[in-house]
Short mmCIF file of C-alpha atoms in Angstrom, two decimals:
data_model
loop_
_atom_site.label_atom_id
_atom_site.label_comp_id
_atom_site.label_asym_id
_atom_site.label_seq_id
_atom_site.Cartn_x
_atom_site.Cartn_y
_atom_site.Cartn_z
CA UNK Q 1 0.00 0.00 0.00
CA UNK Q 2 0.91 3.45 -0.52
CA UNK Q 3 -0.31 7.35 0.45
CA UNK Q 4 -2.74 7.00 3.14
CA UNK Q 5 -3.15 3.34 3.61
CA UNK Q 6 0.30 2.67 3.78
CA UNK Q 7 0.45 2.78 7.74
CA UNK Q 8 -3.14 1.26 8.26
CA UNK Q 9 -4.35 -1.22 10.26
CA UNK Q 10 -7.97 -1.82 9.53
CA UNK Q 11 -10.56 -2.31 12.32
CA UNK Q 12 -14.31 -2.82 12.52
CA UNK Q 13 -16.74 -0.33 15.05
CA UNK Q 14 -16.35 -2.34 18.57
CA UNK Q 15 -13.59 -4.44 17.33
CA UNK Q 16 -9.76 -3.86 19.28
CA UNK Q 17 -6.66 -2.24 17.26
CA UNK Q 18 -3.43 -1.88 18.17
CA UNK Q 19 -0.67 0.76 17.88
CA UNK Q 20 2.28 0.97 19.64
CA UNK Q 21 1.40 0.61 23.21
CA UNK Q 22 -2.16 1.13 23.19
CA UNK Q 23 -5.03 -0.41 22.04
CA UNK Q 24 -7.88 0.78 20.65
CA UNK Q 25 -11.80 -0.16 20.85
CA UNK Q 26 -14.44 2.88 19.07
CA UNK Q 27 -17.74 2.09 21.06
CA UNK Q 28 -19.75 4.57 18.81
CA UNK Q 29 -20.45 7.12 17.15
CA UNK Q 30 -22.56 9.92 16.73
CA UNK Q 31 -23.33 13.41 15.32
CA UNK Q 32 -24.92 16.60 16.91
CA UNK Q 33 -25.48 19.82 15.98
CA UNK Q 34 -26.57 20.68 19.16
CA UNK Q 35 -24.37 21.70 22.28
CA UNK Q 36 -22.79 18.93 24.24
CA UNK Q 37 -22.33 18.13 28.05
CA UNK Q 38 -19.12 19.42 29.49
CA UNK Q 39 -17.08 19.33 32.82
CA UNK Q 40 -19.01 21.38 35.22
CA UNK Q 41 -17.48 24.87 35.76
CA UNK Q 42 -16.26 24.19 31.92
CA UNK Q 43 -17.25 26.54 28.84
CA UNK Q 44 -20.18 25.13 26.95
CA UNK Q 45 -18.90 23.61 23.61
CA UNK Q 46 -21.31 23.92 20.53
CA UNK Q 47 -20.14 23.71 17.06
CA UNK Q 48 -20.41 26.83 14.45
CA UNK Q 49 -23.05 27.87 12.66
CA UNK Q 50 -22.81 25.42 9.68
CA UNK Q 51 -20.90 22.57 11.37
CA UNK Q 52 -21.71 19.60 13.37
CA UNK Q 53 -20.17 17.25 15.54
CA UNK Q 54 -19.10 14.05 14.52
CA UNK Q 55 -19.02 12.17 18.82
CA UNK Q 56 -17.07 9.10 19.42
CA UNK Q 57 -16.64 7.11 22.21
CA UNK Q 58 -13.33 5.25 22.59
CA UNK Q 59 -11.96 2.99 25.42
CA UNK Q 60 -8.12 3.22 25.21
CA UNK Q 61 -5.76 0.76 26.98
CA UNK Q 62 -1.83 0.54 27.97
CA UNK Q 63 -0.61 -2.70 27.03
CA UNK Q 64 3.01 -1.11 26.83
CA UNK Q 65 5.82 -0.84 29.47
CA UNK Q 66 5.89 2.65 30.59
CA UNK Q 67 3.05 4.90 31.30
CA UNK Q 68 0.79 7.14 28.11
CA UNK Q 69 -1.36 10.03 28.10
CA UNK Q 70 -3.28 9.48 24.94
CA UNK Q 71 -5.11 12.10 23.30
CA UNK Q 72 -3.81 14.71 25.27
CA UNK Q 73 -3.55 17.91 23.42
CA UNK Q 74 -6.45 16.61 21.16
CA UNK Q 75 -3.11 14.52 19.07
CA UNK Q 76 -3.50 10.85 17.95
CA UNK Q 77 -6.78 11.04 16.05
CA UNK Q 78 -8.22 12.46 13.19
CA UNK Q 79 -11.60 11.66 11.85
CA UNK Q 80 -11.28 10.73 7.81
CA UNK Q 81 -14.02 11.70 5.63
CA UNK Q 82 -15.47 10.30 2.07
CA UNK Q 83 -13.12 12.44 0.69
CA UNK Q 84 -9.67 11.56 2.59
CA UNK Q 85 -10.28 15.10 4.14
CA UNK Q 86 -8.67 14.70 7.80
CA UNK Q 87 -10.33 16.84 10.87
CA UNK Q 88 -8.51 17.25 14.17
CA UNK Q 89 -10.37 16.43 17.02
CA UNK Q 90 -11.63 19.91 19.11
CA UNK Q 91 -9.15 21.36 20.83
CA UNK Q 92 -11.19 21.80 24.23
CA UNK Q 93 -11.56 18.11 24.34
CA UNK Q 94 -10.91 18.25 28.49
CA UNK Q 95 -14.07 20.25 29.13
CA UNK Q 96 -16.21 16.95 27.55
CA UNK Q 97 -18.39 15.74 30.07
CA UNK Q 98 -16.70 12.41 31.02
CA UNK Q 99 -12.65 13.55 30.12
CA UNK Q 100 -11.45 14.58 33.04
CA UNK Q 101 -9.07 12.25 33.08
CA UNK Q 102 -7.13 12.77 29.91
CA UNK Q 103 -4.44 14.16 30.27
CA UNK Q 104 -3.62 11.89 33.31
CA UNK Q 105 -1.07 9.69 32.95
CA UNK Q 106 -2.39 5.86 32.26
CA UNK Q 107 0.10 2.94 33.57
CA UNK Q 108 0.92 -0.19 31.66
CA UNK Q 109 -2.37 -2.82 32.40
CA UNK Q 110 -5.07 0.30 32.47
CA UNK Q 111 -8.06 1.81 30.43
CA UNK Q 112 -9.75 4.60 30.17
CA UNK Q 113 -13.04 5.65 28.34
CA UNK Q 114 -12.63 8.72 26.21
CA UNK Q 115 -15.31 11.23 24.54
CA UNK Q 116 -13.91 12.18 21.12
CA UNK Q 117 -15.21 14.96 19.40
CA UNK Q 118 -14.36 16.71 15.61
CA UNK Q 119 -16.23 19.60 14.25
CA UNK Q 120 -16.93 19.20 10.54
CA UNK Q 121 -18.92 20.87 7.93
CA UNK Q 122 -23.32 20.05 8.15
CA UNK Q 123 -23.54 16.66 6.19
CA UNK Q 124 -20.04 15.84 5.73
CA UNK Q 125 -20.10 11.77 4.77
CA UNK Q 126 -17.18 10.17 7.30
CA UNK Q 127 -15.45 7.10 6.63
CA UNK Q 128 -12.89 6.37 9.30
CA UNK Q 129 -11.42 7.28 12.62
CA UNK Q 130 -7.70 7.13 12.63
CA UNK Q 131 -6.05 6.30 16.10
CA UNK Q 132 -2.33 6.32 17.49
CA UNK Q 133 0.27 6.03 19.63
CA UNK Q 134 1.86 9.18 19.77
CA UNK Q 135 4.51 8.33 22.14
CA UNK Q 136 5.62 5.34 20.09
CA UNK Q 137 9.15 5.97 19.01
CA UNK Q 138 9.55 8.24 15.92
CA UNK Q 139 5.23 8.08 15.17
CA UNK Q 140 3.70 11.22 16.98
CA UNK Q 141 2.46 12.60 13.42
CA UNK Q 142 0.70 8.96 12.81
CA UNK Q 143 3.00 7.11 10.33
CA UNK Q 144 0.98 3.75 11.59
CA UNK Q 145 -2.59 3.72 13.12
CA UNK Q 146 -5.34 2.03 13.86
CA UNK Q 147 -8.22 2.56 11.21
CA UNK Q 148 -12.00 2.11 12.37
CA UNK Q 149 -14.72 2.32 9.64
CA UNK Q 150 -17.71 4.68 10.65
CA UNK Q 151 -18.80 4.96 7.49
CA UNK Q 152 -21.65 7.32 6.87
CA UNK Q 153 -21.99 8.05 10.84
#
């Protein structure tokens, strides 16, 4: 493979992927066009006028040696669309309702559940939600990932 699919690993919606030292499991997704919950005490979060939000729910775990903090910074995801357009998850991503955790550190053996959320343009048509390890030696831009199909979600 080549491009894009050249670092792929391709997983189904609920099945497990793995990159690096993590592995991944999308639980499901969603879209809204609506506000969503946040952290109390947090800014609401509400996409622009003329974009949705495109919700998934991921449970990450360590299987590696030392200790992770995926998805921190909004880094190691990016939902795909139809059109191999990529969209970086929200950068508020803490404030979610549910992600207070996640920028804690996870240890080796532990899993977390994790609100994802990407703002993209009313009736965009996804096809995949790219996951990785960003603390896996020379990969923090992605160069192999986990691939889950959400086509049309």
């Amino acid at each position: 493979e080549t491009g894009i699919d050249a670092g792929a690993s391709d997983v189904a919606m609920g099945g497990v992927g793995r990159d690096g030292g993590l592995q991944f499991r999308v639980t499901s997704v969603n879209r809204s066009s609506t506000q969503i919950p946040v952290q109390e005490y947090a800014e609401r979060v509400a996409p622009a006028k003329g974009a949705e939000f495109i919700i998934a729910d991921v449970v990450v775990k360590n299987i590696g040696q030392t200790s992770s903090t995926p998805f921190c910074g909004a880094s190691g995801t990016v939902l795909i669309d139809l059109d191999g357009k990529n969209y970086d998850p929200i950068n508020s991503l803490y404030s979610i309702a549910g992600n207070d955790a996640l920028c804690e550190k996870l240890n080796p053996g532990f899993k977390r559940s994790v609100r994802l959320v990407y703002e993209v343009p009313k009736n965009v048509t996804t096809h995949a939600i790219a996951l990785w390890d960003t603390e896996e030696n020379g990969d923090y831009n992605g160069q192999t990932w986990v691939r889950v199909a959400v086509n049309g979600q």
